[in-house]
Tab-separated table of C-alpha atoms in Angstrom:
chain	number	residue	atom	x	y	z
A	1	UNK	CA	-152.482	312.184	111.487
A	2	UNK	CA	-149.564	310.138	111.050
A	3	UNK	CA	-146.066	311.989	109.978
A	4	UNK	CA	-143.981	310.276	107.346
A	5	UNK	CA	-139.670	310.482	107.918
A	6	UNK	CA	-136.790	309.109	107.048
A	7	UNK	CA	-136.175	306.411	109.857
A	8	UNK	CA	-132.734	307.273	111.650
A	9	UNK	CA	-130.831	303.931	113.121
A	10	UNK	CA	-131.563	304.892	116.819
A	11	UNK	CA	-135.222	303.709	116.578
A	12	UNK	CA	-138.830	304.128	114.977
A	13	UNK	CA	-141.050	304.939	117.976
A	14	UNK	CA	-145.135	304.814	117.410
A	15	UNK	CA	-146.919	307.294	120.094
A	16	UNK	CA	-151.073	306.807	120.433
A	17	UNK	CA	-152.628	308.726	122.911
A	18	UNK	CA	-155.873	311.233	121.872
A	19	UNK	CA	-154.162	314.076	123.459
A	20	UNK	CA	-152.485	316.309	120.344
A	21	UNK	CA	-150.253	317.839	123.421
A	22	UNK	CA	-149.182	314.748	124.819
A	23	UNK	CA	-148.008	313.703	121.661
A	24	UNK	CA	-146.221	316.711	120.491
A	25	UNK	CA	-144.939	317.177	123.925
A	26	UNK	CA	-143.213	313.590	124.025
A	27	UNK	CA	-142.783	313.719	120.173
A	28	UNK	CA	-140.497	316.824	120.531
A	29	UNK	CA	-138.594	315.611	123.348
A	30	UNK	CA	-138.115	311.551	121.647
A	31	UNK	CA	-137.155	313.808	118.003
A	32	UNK	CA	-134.376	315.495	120.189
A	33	UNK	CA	-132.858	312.402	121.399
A	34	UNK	CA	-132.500	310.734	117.955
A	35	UNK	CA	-135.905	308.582	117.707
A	36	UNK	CA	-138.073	309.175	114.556
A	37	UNK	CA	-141.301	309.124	116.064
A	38	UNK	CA	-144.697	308.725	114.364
A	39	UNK	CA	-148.158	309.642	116.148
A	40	UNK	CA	-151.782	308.100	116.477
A	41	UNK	CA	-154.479	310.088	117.949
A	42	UNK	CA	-156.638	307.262	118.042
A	43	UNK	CA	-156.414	302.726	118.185
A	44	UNK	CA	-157.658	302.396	115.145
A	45	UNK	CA	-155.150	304.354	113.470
A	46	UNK	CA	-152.302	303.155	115.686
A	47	UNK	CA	-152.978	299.904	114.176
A	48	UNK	CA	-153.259	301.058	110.848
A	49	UNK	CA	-149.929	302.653	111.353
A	50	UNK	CA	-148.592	299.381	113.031
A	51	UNK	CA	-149.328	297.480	110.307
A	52	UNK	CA	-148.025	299.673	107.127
A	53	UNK	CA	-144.750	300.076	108.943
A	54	UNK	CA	-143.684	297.725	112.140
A	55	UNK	CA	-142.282	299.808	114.398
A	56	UNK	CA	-139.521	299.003	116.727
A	57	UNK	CA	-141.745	300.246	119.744
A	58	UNK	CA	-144.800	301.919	120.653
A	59	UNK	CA	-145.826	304.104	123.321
A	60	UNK	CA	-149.708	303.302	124.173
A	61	UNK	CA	-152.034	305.340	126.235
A	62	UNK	CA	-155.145	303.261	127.694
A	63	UNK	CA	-158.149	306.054	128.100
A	64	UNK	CA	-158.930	306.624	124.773
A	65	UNK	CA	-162.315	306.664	123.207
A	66	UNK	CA	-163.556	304.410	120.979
A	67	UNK	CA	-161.244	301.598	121.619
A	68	UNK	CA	-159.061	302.326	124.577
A	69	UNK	CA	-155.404	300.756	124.563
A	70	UNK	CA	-155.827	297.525	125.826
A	71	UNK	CA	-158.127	296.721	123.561
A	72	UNK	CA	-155.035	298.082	120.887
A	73	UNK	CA	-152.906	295.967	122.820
A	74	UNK	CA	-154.779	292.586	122.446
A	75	UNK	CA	-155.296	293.499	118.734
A	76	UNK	CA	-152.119	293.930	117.665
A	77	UNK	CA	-150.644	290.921	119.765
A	78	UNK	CA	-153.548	288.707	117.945
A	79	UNK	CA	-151.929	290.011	114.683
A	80	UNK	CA	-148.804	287.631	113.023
A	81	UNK	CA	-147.333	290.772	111.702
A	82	UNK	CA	-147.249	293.054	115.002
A	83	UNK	CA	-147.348	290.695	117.956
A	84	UNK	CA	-143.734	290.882	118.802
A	85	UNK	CA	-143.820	294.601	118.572
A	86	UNK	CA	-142.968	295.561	122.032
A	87	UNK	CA	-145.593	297.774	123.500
A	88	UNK	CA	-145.105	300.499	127.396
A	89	UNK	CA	-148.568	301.618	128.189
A	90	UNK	CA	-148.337	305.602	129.640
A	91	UNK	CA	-151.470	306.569	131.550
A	92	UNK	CA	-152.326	308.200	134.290
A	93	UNK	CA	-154.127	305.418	135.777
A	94	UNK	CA	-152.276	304.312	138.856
A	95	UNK	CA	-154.117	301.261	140.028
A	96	UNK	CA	-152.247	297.707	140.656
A	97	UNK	CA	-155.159	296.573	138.499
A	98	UNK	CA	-154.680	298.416	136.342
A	99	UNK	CA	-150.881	297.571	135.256
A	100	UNK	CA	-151.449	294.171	135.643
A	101	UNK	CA	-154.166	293.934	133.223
A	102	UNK	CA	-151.305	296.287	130.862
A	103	UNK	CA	-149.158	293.086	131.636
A	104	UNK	CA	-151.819	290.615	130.845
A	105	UNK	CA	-153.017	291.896	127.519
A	106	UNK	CA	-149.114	291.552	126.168
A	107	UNK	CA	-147.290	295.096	127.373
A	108	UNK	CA	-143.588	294.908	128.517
A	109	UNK	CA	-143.855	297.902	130.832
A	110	UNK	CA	-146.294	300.460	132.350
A	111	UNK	CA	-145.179	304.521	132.882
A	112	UNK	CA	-147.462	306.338	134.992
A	113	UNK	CA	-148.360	310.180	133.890
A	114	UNK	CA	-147.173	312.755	135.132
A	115	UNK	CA	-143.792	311.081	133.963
A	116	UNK	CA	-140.247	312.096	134.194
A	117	UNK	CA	-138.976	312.390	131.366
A	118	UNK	CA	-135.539	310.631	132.294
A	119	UNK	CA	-137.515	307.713	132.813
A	120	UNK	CA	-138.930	307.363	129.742
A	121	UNK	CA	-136.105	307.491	127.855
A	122	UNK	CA	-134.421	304.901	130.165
A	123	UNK	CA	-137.389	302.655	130.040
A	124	UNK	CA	-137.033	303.156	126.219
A	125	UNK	CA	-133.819	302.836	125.750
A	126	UNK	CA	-133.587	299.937	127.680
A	127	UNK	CA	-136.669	298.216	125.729
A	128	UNK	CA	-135.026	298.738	122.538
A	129	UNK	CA	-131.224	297.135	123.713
A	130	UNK	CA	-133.802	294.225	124.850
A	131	UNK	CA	-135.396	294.030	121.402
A	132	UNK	CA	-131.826	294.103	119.700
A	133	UNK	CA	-129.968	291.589	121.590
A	134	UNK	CA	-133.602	289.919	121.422
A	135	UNK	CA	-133.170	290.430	117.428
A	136	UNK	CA	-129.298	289.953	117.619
A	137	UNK	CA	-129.981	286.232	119.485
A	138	UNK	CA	-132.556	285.452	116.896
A	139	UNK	CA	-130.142	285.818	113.729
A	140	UNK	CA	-127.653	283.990	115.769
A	141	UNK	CA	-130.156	281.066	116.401
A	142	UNK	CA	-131.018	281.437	112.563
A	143	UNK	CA	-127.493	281.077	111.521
A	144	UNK	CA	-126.729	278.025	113.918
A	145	UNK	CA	-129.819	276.349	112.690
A	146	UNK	CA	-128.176	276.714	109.157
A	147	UNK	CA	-125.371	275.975	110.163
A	148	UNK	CA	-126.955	272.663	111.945
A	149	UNK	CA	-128.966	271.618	109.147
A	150	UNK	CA	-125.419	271.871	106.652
A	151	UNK	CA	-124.247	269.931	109.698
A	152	UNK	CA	-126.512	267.329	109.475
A	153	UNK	CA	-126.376	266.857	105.602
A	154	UNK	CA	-122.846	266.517	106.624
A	155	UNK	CA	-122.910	263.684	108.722
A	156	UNK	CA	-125.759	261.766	106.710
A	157	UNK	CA	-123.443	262.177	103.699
A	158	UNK	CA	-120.241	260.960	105.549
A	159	UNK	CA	-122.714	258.544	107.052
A	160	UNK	CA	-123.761	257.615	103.535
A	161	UNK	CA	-120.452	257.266	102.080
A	162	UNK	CA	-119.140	255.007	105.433
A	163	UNK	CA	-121.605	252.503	104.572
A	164	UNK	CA	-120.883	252.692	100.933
A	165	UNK	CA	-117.216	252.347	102.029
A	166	UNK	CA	-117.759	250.015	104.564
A	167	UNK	CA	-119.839	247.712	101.991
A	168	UNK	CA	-116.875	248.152	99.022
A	169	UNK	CA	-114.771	247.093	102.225
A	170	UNK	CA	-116.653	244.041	102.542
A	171	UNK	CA	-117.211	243.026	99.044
A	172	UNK	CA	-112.740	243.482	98.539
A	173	UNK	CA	-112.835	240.979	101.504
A	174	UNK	CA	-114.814	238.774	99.945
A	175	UNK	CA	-113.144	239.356	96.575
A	176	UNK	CA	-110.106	238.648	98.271
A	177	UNK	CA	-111.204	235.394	99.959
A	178	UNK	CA	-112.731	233.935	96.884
A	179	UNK	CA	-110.876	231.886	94.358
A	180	UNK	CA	-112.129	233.456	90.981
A	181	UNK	CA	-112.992	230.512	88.824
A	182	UNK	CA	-114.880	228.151	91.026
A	183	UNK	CA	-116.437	231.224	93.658
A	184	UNK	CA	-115.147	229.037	96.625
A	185	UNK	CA	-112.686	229.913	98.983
A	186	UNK	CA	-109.237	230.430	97.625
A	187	UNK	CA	-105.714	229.468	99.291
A	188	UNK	CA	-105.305	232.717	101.633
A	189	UNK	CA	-108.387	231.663	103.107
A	190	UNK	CA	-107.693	228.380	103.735
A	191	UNK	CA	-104.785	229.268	105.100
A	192	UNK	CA	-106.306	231.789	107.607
A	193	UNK	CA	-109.342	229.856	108.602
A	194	UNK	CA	-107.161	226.569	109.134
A	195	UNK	CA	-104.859	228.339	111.432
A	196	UNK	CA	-108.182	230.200	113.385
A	197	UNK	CA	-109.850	226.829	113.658
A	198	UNK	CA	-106.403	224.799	114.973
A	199	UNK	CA	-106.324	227.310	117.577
A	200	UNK	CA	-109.938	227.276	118.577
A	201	UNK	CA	-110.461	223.700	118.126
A	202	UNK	CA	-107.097	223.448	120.838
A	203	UNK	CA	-108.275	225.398	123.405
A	204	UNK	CA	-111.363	223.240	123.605
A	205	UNK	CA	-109.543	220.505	122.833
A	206	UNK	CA	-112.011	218.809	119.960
A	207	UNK	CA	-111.560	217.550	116.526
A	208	UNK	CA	-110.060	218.826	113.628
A	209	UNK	CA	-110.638	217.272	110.667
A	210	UNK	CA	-109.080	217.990	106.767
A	211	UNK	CA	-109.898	216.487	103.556
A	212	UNK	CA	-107.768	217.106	99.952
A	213	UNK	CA	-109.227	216.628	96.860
A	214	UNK	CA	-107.559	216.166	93.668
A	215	UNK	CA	-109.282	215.574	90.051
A	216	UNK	CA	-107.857	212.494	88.425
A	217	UNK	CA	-106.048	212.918	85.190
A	218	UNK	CA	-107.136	216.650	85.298
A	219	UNK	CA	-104.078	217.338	82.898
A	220	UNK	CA	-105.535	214.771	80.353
A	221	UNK	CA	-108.785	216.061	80.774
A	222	UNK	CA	-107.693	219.897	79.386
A	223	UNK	CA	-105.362	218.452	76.908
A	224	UNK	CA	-108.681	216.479	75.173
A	225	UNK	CA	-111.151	218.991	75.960
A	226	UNK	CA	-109.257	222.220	75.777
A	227	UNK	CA	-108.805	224.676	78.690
A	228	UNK	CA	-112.164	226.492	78.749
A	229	UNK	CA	-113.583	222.772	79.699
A	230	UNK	CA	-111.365	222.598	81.860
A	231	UNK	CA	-112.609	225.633	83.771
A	232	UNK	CA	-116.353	224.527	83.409
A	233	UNK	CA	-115.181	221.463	85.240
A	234	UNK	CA	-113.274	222.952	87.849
A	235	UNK	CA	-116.493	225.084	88.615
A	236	UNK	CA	-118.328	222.060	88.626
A	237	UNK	CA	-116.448	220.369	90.610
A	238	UNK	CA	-116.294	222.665	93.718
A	239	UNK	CA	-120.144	223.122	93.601
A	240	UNK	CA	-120.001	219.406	94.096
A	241	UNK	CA	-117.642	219.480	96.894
A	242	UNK	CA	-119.640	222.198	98.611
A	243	UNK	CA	-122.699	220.104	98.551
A	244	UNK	CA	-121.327	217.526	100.371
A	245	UNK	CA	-119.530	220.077	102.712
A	246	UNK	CA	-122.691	221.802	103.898
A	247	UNK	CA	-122.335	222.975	107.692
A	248	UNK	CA	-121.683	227.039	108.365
A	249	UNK	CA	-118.613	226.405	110.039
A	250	UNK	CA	-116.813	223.970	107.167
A	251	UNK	CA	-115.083	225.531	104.418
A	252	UNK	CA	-114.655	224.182	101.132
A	253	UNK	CA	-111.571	226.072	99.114
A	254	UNK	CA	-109.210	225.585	95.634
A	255	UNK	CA	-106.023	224.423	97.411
A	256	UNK	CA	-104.242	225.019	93.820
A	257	UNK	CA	-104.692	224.122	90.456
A	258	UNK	CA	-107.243	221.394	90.239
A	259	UNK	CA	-107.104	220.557	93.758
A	260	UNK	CA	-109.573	221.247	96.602
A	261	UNK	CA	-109.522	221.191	100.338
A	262	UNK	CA	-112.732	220.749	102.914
A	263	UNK	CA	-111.738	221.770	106.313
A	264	UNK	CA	-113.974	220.430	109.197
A	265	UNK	CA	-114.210	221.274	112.897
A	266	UNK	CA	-115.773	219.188	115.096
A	267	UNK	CA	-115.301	216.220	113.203
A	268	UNK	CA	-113.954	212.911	114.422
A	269	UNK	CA	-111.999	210.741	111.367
A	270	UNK	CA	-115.414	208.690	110.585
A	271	UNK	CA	-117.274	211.763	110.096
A	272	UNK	CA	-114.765	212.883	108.070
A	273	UNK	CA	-114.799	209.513	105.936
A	274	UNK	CA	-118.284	209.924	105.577
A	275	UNK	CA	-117.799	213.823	104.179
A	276	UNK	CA	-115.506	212.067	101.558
A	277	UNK	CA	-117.631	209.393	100.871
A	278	UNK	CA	-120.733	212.241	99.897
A	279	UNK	CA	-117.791	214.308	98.042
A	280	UNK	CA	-116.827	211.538	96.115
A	281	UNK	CA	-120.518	210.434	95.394
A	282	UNK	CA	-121.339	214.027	94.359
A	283	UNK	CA	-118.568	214.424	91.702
A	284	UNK	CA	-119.848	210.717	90.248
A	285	UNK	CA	-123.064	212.113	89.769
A	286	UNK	CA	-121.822	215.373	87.847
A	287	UNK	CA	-121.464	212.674	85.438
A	288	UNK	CA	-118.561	214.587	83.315
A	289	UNK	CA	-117.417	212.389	80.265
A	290	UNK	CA	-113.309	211.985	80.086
A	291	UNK	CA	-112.564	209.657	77.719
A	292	UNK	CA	-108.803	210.279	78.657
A	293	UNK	CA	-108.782	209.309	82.265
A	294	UNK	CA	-107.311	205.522	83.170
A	295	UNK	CA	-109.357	205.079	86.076
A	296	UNK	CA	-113.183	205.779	84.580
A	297	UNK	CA	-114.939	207.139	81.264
A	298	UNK	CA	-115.969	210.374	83.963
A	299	UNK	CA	-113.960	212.591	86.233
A	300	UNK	CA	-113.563	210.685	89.486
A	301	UNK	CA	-111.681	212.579	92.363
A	302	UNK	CA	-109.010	211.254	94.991
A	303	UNK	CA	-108.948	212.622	98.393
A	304	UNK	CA	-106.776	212.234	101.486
A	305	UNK	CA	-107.795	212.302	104.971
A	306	UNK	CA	-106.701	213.607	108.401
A	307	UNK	CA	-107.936	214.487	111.572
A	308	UNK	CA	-106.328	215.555	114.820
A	309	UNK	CA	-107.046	217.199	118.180
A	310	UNK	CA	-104.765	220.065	118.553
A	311	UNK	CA	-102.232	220.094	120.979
A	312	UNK	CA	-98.974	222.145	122.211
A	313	UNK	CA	-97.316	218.951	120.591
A	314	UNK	CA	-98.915	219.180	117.266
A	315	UNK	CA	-98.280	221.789	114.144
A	316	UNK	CA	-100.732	222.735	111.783
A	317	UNK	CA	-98.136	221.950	109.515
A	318	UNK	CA	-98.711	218.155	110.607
A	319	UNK	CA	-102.497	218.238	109.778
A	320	UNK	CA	-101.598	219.602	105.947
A	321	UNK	CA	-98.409	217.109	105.851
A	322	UNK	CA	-100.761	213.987	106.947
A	323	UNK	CA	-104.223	214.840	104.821
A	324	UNK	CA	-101.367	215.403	101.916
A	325	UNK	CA	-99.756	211.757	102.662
A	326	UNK	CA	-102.962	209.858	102.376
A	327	UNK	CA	-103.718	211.591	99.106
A	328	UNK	CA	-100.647	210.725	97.471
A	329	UNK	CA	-101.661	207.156	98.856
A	330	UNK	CA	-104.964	206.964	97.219
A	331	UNK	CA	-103.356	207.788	93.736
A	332	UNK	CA	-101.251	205.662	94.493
A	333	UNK	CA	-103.876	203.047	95.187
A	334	UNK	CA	-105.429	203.692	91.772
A	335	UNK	CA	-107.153	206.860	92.037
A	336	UNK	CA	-110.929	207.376	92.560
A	337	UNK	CA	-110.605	206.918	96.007
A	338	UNK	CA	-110.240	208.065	99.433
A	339	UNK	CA	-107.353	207.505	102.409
A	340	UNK	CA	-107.475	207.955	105.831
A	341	UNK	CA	-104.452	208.909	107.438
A	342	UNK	CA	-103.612	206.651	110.689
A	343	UNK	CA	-101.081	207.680	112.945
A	344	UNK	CA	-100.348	204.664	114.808
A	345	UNK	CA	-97.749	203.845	117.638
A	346	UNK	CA	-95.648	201.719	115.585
A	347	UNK	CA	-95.652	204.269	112.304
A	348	UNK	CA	-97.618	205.435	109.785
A	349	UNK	CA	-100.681	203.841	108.441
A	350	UNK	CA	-103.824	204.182	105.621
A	351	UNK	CA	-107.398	203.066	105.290
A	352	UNK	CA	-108.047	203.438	102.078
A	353	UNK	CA	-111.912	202.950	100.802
A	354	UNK	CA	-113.812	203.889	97.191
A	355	UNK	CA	-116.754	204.346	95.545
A	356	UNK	CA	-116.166	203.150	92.249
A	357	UNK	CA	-117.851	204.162	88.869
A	358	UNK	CA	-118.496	200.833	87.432
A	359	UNK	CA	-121.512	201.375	90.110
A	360	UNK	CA	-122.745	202.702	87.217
A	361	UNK	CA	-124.737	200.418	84.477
């Protein structure tokens, strides 16, 4: 028969043993001490009782008939519900054997009958504390998990939103590097990568080479057409340029108003020539009428070369000053041209070259 009470907080104790005066003997003495104890005179009831309402330790005789309590052990340790139930076998059976097999079926401890009765409670009492801290540990581990997994979703979110702040980052960069109109590289990056590549290019002590480009008569050109043509052929125009200009480590930018610049490292002054030769060929072929220009019925393009190595005795400034001299010299040559700057021991010099558009038929 199993007895029904309210449950007080210091613990719900489940006795099964078949003798009625073992259990009201121990039930008594467990009542007394604060434990609401329920009884089983038999296995199959103690797991019946186990099961309707887990209790926070049992007390489990082994010579019972029927089914004796290890075989109550290893059923209620095969069960999901009851296996962490912790279970002290009390028997009279004094054997090693026998305790170990109490160990190896799943109980935590082993009383021998007759019992003292301060023992018991020890052994109980000291179960239980196990079972709460056990419990106490548990909730702790539950709430750190939570509080990992929130942790996690924490860091993948700030994870998240670095990348998405780290790619906004890059596309302002870029934004910031790229003239609007033609999508090439505008004046702040010219400037930077110029002065990157002067000092590179010095320390090993190779070629730097700078082209400007200017569109002839480009004033004429949006006072016939109108502005918005204007802008079609600017675009045009630096597409052009940036075919001729094609390796990673050139860079083709709007110097200012209708003007372009090519900056080339690596590149002696006939490699350069030859990048303003392709330039000039690729703008011809764009084929863009201007019936307003003095030079051809097309826009044609002047450009002025330099190249130095840099040295400790050289400015940057130098570089911009000479590619700038030999472009005023090719308008001043006629336009639709190219000029090479030459630095020569007795002054200042130009090789000036063209491919004209009365090629065309």
């Amino acid at each position: 028969m199993i007895e029904e009470l309210d449950i007080p907080c210091k613990g719900n104790i489940l006795l099964v043993d078949d003798t009625p005066d073992n259990l009201r003997v121990l039930s008594s003495i467990l009542t007394k001490h604060g434990y609401y104890i329920r009884k089983a005179l038999n296995g199959e009831m103690a797991i019946t009782a186990a099961h309707a309402l887990i209790p926070d330790l049992i007390l489990l005789d082994i010579n019972m008939p029927y089914m004796n309590g290890y075989e109550v052990c290893t059923a209620l340790k095969h069960s999901e519900k009851t296996e962490n139930i912790p279970i002290i076998f009390i028997s009279v059976l004094d054997d090693v054997w026998d305790k170990i097999k109490a160990f190896q079926v799943g109980g935590i401890d082993y009383i021998t009958k007759p019992f003292q009765l301060e023992e018991v409670i020890a052994r109980i009492e000291n179960q239980l504390k196990i079972k709460r801290l056990q419990a106490e540990l548990q909730e702790k581990n539950k709430i750190l998990e939570e509080k990992n997994v929130l942790l996690m979703r924490e860091i993948a979110h700030r994870k998240k939103a670095e990348i998405a702040l780290k790619t906004a980052n890059q596309k302002l960069q870029k934004l910031a590097c790229i003239d609007g109109l033609t999508e090439v590289s505008n004046r702040r990056k010219f400037d930077e990568h110029l002065k990157q590549e002067w000092l590179r290019l010095g320390r090993q002590h190779h070629p730097l080479s700078l082209i400007l480009c200017d569109i002839d008569y480009f004033k004429a050109y949006n006072d016939t057409y109108g502005h918005p043509a204007g802008d079609e052929c600017l675009k045009q125009v630096a597409q052009a340029i940036c075919q001729a200009v094609k390796r990673p480590a050139d860079l083709v930018a709007r110097y200012g108003g209708e003007e372009f610049a090519a900056i080339l490292p690596h590149t002696h002054s006939a490699g350069a020539l030859s990048v303003a030769r392709k330039i000039q060929r690729e703008i011809q072929q764009l084929d863009i009428k201007h019936c307003a220009s003095d030079v051809c019925d097309i826009v044609t393009i002047s450009l002025g070369i330099s190249t130095m190595i840099p040295t400790d005795q050289e400015s940057l400034d130098a570089l911009i000053l000479s590619a700038d001299k030999a472009l005023y010299q090719a308008k001043q040559s006629g336009r639709n041209c190219y000029c090479t700057y030459l630095n020569q021991a007795q002054g200042e010099a130009f090789e000036c070259g063209s491919c004209r558009c009365d090629f065309r038929e």
